[in-house]
Coordinates of C-alpha atoms in Angstrom, one line a residue:
M1 CA 152.2 139.5 87.0
G2 CA 155.9 140.4 87.8
H3 CA 157.1 143.8 87.9
V4 CA 158.1 145.5 84.8
Q5 CA 161.7 147.2 84.8
S6 CA 162.1 149.5 81.9
D7 CA 164.9 150.8 80.1
S8 CA 167.4 148.2 81.2
C9 CA 168.0 144.5 80.3
T10 CA 169.9 142.6 82.8
T11 CA 171.0 139.1 83.2
T12 CA 170.5 136.9 86.3
E13 CA 174.1 136.5 87.4
P14 CA 174.6 135.6 91.2
P15 CA 175.5 138.6 93.4
T16 CA 179.1 139.0 94.2
F17 CA 180.5 137.9 97.7
E18 CA 180.7 141.5 98.8
A19 CA 177.0 141.9 98.1
L20 CA 176.3 139.0 100.2
G21 CA 178.4 139.9 103.2
T22 CA 182.0 140.3 104.3
G23 CA 182.0 136.6 105.8
A24 CA 181.4 135.1 102.2
P25 CA 185.1 135.3 101.0
A26 CA 186.3 133.7 104.0
A27 CA 183.8 130.9 103.9
A28 CA 184.8 130.4 100.3
D29 CA 188.5 130.1 101.2
H30 CA 187.6 127.4 103.6
I31 CA 185.6 125.5 100.9
A32 CA 188.4 125.9 98.4
A33 CA 191.0 124.5 101.1
H34 CA 189.1 121.9 102.7
I35 CA 186.4 120.6 100.3
V36 CA 188.3 120.5 97.2
P37 CA 192.0 120.0 98.2
R38 CA 194.4 119.4 95.4
S39 CA 191.6 119.5 92.7
P40 CA 192.0 120.9 89.3
L41 CA 189.0 123.2 90.2
R42 CA 190.7 124.7 93.1
S43 CA 192.8 127.2 91.0
A44 CA 189.7 128.2 89.2
L45 CA 187.8 128.7 92.4
F46 CA 190.5 130.8 93.8
T47 CA 190.5 133.0 90.6
S48 CA 186.8 133.4 91.0
I49 CA 187.1 134.3 94.6
S50 CA 189.8 136.9 93.9
S51 CA 187.6 138.5 91.1
Y52 CA 184.8 138.7 93.8
R53 CA 187.1 140.3 96.3
M54 CA 188.1 143.1 93.7
A55 CA 184.3 144.0 93.1
D56 CA 183.5 147.6 94.2
P57 CA 180.8 147.4 97.1
I58 CA 179.1 150.3 95.4
D59 CA 178.9 148.4 92.0
S60 CA 177.6 145.3 93.8
A61 CA 174.9 147.2 95.6
L62 CA 173.7 148.7 92.3
D63 CA 173.8 145.4 90.5
L64 CA 171.7 144.1 93.2
L65 CA 169.2 146.8 93.1
R66 CA 168.8 146.4 89.3
R67 CA 167.6 142.8 90.0
L68 CA 165.1 143.7 92.7
N69 CA 161.5 145.0 92.1
P70 CA 161.7 148.8 91.4
K71 CA 158.6 149.4 93.4
D72 CA 160.7 148.7 96.6
V73 CA 163.7 150.6 95.7
K74 CA 163.5 152.8 98.8
K75 CA 163.3 149.9 101.1
N76 CA 166.0 148.0 99.4
V77 CA 168.3 151.1 99.5
D78 CA 167.6 151.5 103.4
H79 CA 168.4 147.7 103.9
I80 CA 171.7 148.0 102.0
V81 CA 172.6 151.1 104.0
S82 CA 172.0 149.4 107.1
L83 CA 174.3 146.6 106.2
N84 CA 176.9 149.1 105.0
P85 CA 176.5 152.7 106.1
E86 CA 179.6 153.8 104.1
L87 CA 177.6 153.4 100.9
E88 CA 174.7 155.8 101.9
E89 CA 176.2 158.9 100.2
D90 CA 177.1 157.1 96.9
L91 CA 173.7 155.2 96.8
L92 CA 171.7 158.5 97.3
E93 CA 173.7 160.1 94.6
S94 CA 173.4 157.1 92.1
V95 CA 170.0 155.7 92.7
D96 CA 166.7 157.5 91.8
I97 CA 164.1 156.7 94.5
P98 CA 160.6 158.0 94.9
L99 CA 160.4 161.4 96.1
A100 CA 159.2 162.1 99.6
A101 CA 157.4 165.3 100.8
K102 CA 157.7 167.5 103.8
K103 CA 156.0 170.6 104.9
C104 CA 157.6 174.0 105.1
S105 CA 157.1 175.2 108.7
K106 CA 157.3 179.0 107.7
T107 CA 155.0 178.9 104.6
K108 CA 152.8 175.6 105.5
R109 CA 153.3 174.6 101.9
D110 CA 154.6 171.0 100.8
F111 CA 157.8 170.4 99.1
L112 CA 159.7 167.5 97.7
C113 CA 163.0 166.1 99.1
C114 CA 165.8 164.9 97.1
D115 CA 169.6 164.5 97.4
Y116 CA 169.9 168.1 95.7
N117 CA 168.2 169.9 98.6
R118 CA 169.6 167.9 101.4
D119 CA 172.2 169.0 103.8
G120 CA 172.9 166.1 106.4
D121 CA 169.5 165.2 107.7
S122 CA 167.7 168.5 106.7
W123 CA 166.0 169.6 103.5
R124 CA 165.8 173.1 102.1
S125 CA 162.4 174.3 101.4
P126 CA 162.0 176.2 97.9
W127 CA 159.4 178.4 99.2
S128 CA 161.2 179.9 102.3
N129 CA 164.9 179.0 101.4
E130 CA 165.2 177.6 105.1
F131 CA 166.0 174.0 106.1
E132 CA 163.6 171.5 107.7
P133 CA 164.6 170.8 110.4
P134 CA 166.6 173.9 110.9
I135 CA 170.5 173.8 110.8
E136 CA 173.3 176.2 110.9
D137 CA 175.4 177.2 107.9
G138 CA 173.2 175.2 105.4
V139 CA 174.1 175.5 101.7
T140 CA 171.9 178.0 99.9
P141 CA 172.1 179.5 96.3
S142 CA 173.5 182.9 95.7
E143 CA 171.2 185.9 95.3
R144 CA 170.9 185.8 91.6
I145 CA 170.4 182.0 91.5
R146 CA 167.8 182.5 94.2
K147 CA 165.7 184.9 92.2
M148 CA 165.6 182.5 89.4
E149 CA 164.7 179.6 91.6
I150 CA 161.6 181.7 93.0
K151 CA 160.5 182.5 89.4
A152 CA 161.0 178.7 88.5
N153 CA 158.9 177.4 91.4
E154 CA 156.2 180.0 90.4
A155 CA 156.0 178.6 86.8
F156 CA 156.3 175.0 87.6
D157 CA 153.6 175.3 90.3
V158 CA 151.1 176.4 87.3
Y159 CA 152.6 173.7 85.2
R160 CA 151.8 171.2 87.8
E161 CA 148.2 172.3 88.2
L162 CA 147.6 172.4 84.5
Y163 CA 149.1 169.0 83.6
Y164 CA 148.6 167.0 86.8
E165 CA 145.8 168.7 88.4
G166 CA 147.3 168.1 91.7
G167 CA 150.4 166.8 93.3
I168 CA 153.5 168.5 94.5
S169 CA 156.3 170.6 92.6
S170 CA 159.7 171.7 93.6
V171 CA 162.6 173.5 91.9
Y172 CA 166.1 173.8 93.3
L173 CA 169.0 175.7 91.7
W174 CA 172.6 176.0 92.7
D175 CA 175.8 177.6 91.6
I176 CA 178.4 176.0 89.3
D177 CA 181.2 177.3 87.4
D178 CA 180.3 179.0 84.2
G179 CA 176.7 179.0 85.0
F180 CA 174.2 177.1 87.2
A181 CA 172.5 173.7 87.6
G182 CA 169.2 172.6 89.1
C183 CA 166.4 170.0 89.3
V184 CA 162.8 170.1 88.7
L185 CA 160.8 167.7 90.8
L186 CA 157.1 166.7 90.1
K187 CA 155.1 164.1 92.1
K188 CA 151.4 162.8 91.7
A189 CA 150.1 159.9 93.8
V190 CA 146.7 158.5 94.5
N191 CA 145.6 157.7 97.9
P192 CA 146.5 154.2 98.5
T193 CA 143.8 151.6 99.4
Q194 CA 143.9 147.8 99.9
R195 CA 143.1 147.3 96.3
S196 CA 144.9 150.0 94.3
S197 CA 148.0 152.3 94.5
G198 CA 149.8 154.5 92.1
S199 CA 152.5 157.3 92.0
W200 CA 154.3 159.2 89.2
D201 CA 157.6 160.8 90.2
S202 CA 159.4 162.9 87.7
I203 CA 163.0 164.0 88.3
H204 CA 164.6 166.5 85.8
V205 CA 168.3 167.4 86.6
F206 CA 169.9 170.0 84.4
D207 CA 172.9 172.4 84.1
A208 CA 173.1 175.5 82.0
T209 CA 176.3 177.0 80.6
D210 CA 176.3 180.7 79.9
R211 CA 177.6 181.8 76.6
A212 CA 177.7 185.0 74.5
R213 CA 173.9 185.4 73.8
T214 CA 172.9 181.6 74.1
A215 CA 173.1 179.0 76.8
H216 CA 173.9 175.3 76.6
Y217 CA 171.6 173.1 78.4
K218 CA 172.0 169.4 79.4
L219 CA 168.9 167.8 80.8
T220 CA 168.5 164.3 82.4
S221 CA 165.0 163.2 82.9
T222 CA 163.8 160.2 85.1
V223 CA 160.4 159.0 85.5
I224 CA 159.6 156.5 88.2
L225 CA 156.1 155.0 87.8
S226 CA 154.4 152.4 90.2
L227 CA 150.8 151.1 89.7
G228 CA 149.3 148.4 91.6
T229 CA 145.7 146.8 91.6
D230 CA 144.3 143.7 93.4
S231 CA 140.6 142.6 92.9
E232 CA 138.7 139.5 92.6
A233 CA 137.8 140.0 89.1
L234 CA 141.2 140.8 87.7
G235 CA 143.5 139.4 90.3
G236 CA 146.9 141.1 91.3
L237 CA 148.9 143.4 88.9
D238 CA 152.0 145.4 89.7
L239 CA 153.4 147.5 87.0
S240 CA 156.5 149.4 88.2
G241 CA 159.7 150.7 86.8
N242 CA 161.7 153.7 85.8
M243 CA 162.7 155.4 82.6
V244 CA 165.8 157.6 81.9
R245 CA 166.3 159.9 79.0
Q246 CA 168.6 162.7 78.2
V247 CA 168.8 165.8 75.8
E248 CA 171.2 168.7 75.1
A249 CA 170.3 171.9 73.4
D250 CA 171.6 175.4 72.7
M251 CA 168.9 178.2 73.2
A252 CA 168.8 181.9 73.0
V253 CA 169.1 183.9 76.3
E254 CA 168.2 187.5 76.8
D255 CA 168.2 187.6 80.6
D256 CA 167.6 185.3 83.5
T257 CA 164.0 185.0 82.8
S258 CA 164.9 183.4 79.6
H259 CA 166.6 180.7 81.4
V260 CA 163.3 179.8 83.3
A261 CA 161.4 179.8 80.0
N262 CA 164.0 177.4 78.3
I263 CA 164.2 175.0 81.1
G264 CA 160.3 175.0 81.2
K265 CA 160.0 174.3 77.5
M266 CA 162.7 171.4 77.6
V267 CA 161.0 169.8 80.7
E268 CA 157.6 170.0 79.1
D269 CA 158.8 168.5 75.8
M270 CA 160.7 165.7 77.5
E271 CA 157.6 164.8 79.9
L272 CA 155.3 164.7 76.9
K273 CA 157.7 162.2 75.0
M274 CA 158.3 159.9 78.0
R275 CA 154.6 160.0 78.8
N276 CA 153.6 159.0 75.1
L277 CA 156.4 156.4 75.2
L278 CA 155.0 154.8 78.3
Q279 CA 151.5 154.8 77.1
E280 CA 152.2 153.3 73.6
V281 CA 155.1 151.1 74.3
Y282 CA 155.1 150.0 77.8
F283 CA 151.5 150.0 78.6
G284 CA 150.7 148.7 75.0
K285 CA 153.0 145.8 75.3
A286 CA 151.6 145.0 78.8
K287 CA 148.1 145.1 77.3
D288 CA 149.1 142.6 74.6
V289 CA 150.7 140.2 77.0
V290 CA 147.6 140.3 79.2
G291 CA 145.3 139.9 76.4
D292 CA 147.1 136.8 75.2
L293 CA 147.2 135.2 78.5
R294 CA 143.7 136.0 79.6
S295 CA 140.4 136.3 77.6
I296 CA 137.3 137.9 78.9
P297 CA 134.7 135.6 77.2
P298 CA 134.8 131.8 78.3
L299 CA 137.0 129.5 76.5
S300 CA 134.1 127.4 75.1
Q301 CA 132.6 130.5 73.4
A302 CA 136.1 131.4 71.9
N303 CA 136.3 127.9 70.5
K304 CA 132.8 128.2 69.2
D305 CA 133.6 131.5 67.4
R306 CA 136.7 129.9 65.8
A307 CA 134.6 127.0 64.5
T308 CA 132.0 129.3 63.1
Q309 CA 134.7 131.4 61.4
R310 CA 136.4 128.3 59.9
E311 CA 133.0 127.0 58.5
M312 CA 132.3 130.4 57.0
I313 CA 135.8 130.5 55.3
S314 CA 135.3 126.9 54.0
S315 CA 131.9 127.6 52.6
M316 CA 133.2 130.6 50.8
G317 CA 135.9 128.6 49.0
R318 CA 133.5 126.1 47.6

C-alpha cells in the first residue's frame, strides 16, 4: 500500500529542469537547436525552456518534496542540500521534518532539536539554556522570556507524561517586537523492529502579541505521523504523512504565568482536534479501502454467504 500524504492534493507534473540539475537547460537547448531545427515546435520548446529557467530553485525543491514519500522527508532534504547547499537554510525553515533528539550534557536530559533552537551546527537545550555542542555568543532569550520558558517546559513535561506516557518534550521561546514567540515540540516513537515502526511528532509554533489586558495568539500546528508494519499475515503497510492546522485567539492575561496557561490550553485543544481527525477521517478511510480490497474470510465463503442471503430475500418475497 502506498504512502498517505495528507492535507495536500498535488498533480503529477514533471519536475522543472532546475530540480533535475544545472545541465538540463543546456541539454534542452541542444535538443531544440539540433533535433527539431526549423520546426513549428521549436518556438514552443524554447518558451517552455525559458519558463523552466525562471523557476525558483527553492520552489522546485519544495515541489519535488511534495511528490516524494513523506516518511523519507529527512533523507530527501539531505539529498537536495547535498546537490545545492545554498538551499539548506530555506529548506530547514520551510519543511517540517521529524524531530531529532539530543542529550543535554549538563542536566543529562533529552531535548528535541529543530530550526528554532539551532544556531549553526549547535542546538540550545531548554533545560540548561546552553548549546550542544558549546558555541560562543549563541542566541538566548531575555531574562523575562527565559523564566516563562522554564515554566512552560515544566508544564509541558507533565502534559507529555499524562497524554503520551513517555516520549520527549521541549519548549523554546524568543523575543519579538510587541511580545514573544515560541514553539512546543512533542515526540513519541516506538522502538523500531524489522516488522514494525512508528513515530508521532507534534510541532506547535506560536506568537503572542501583548495588548492592554489581553494577548493575541496565533498558533500553527503540524503533526508528522509515520506508521509501518510488515508481516506474513498482513503484508506490508506504510501510513505516513503530515497535517497542518492554524488558529488565532484573544485571551485574557494577568501576568506571564497566564501566557503559559493560555498556550497550554491552545496546544491541548489543537492536538485533540488533530488526533480525532486523524483517527476518524484518515485512519477510517484507510480502513475502508483495505476492507474493500482484502477480506478476512475466504472468497468461496463470502460467495456462499451472498447466495444464502439472496435465497432468503427471494423466499421472503413469495
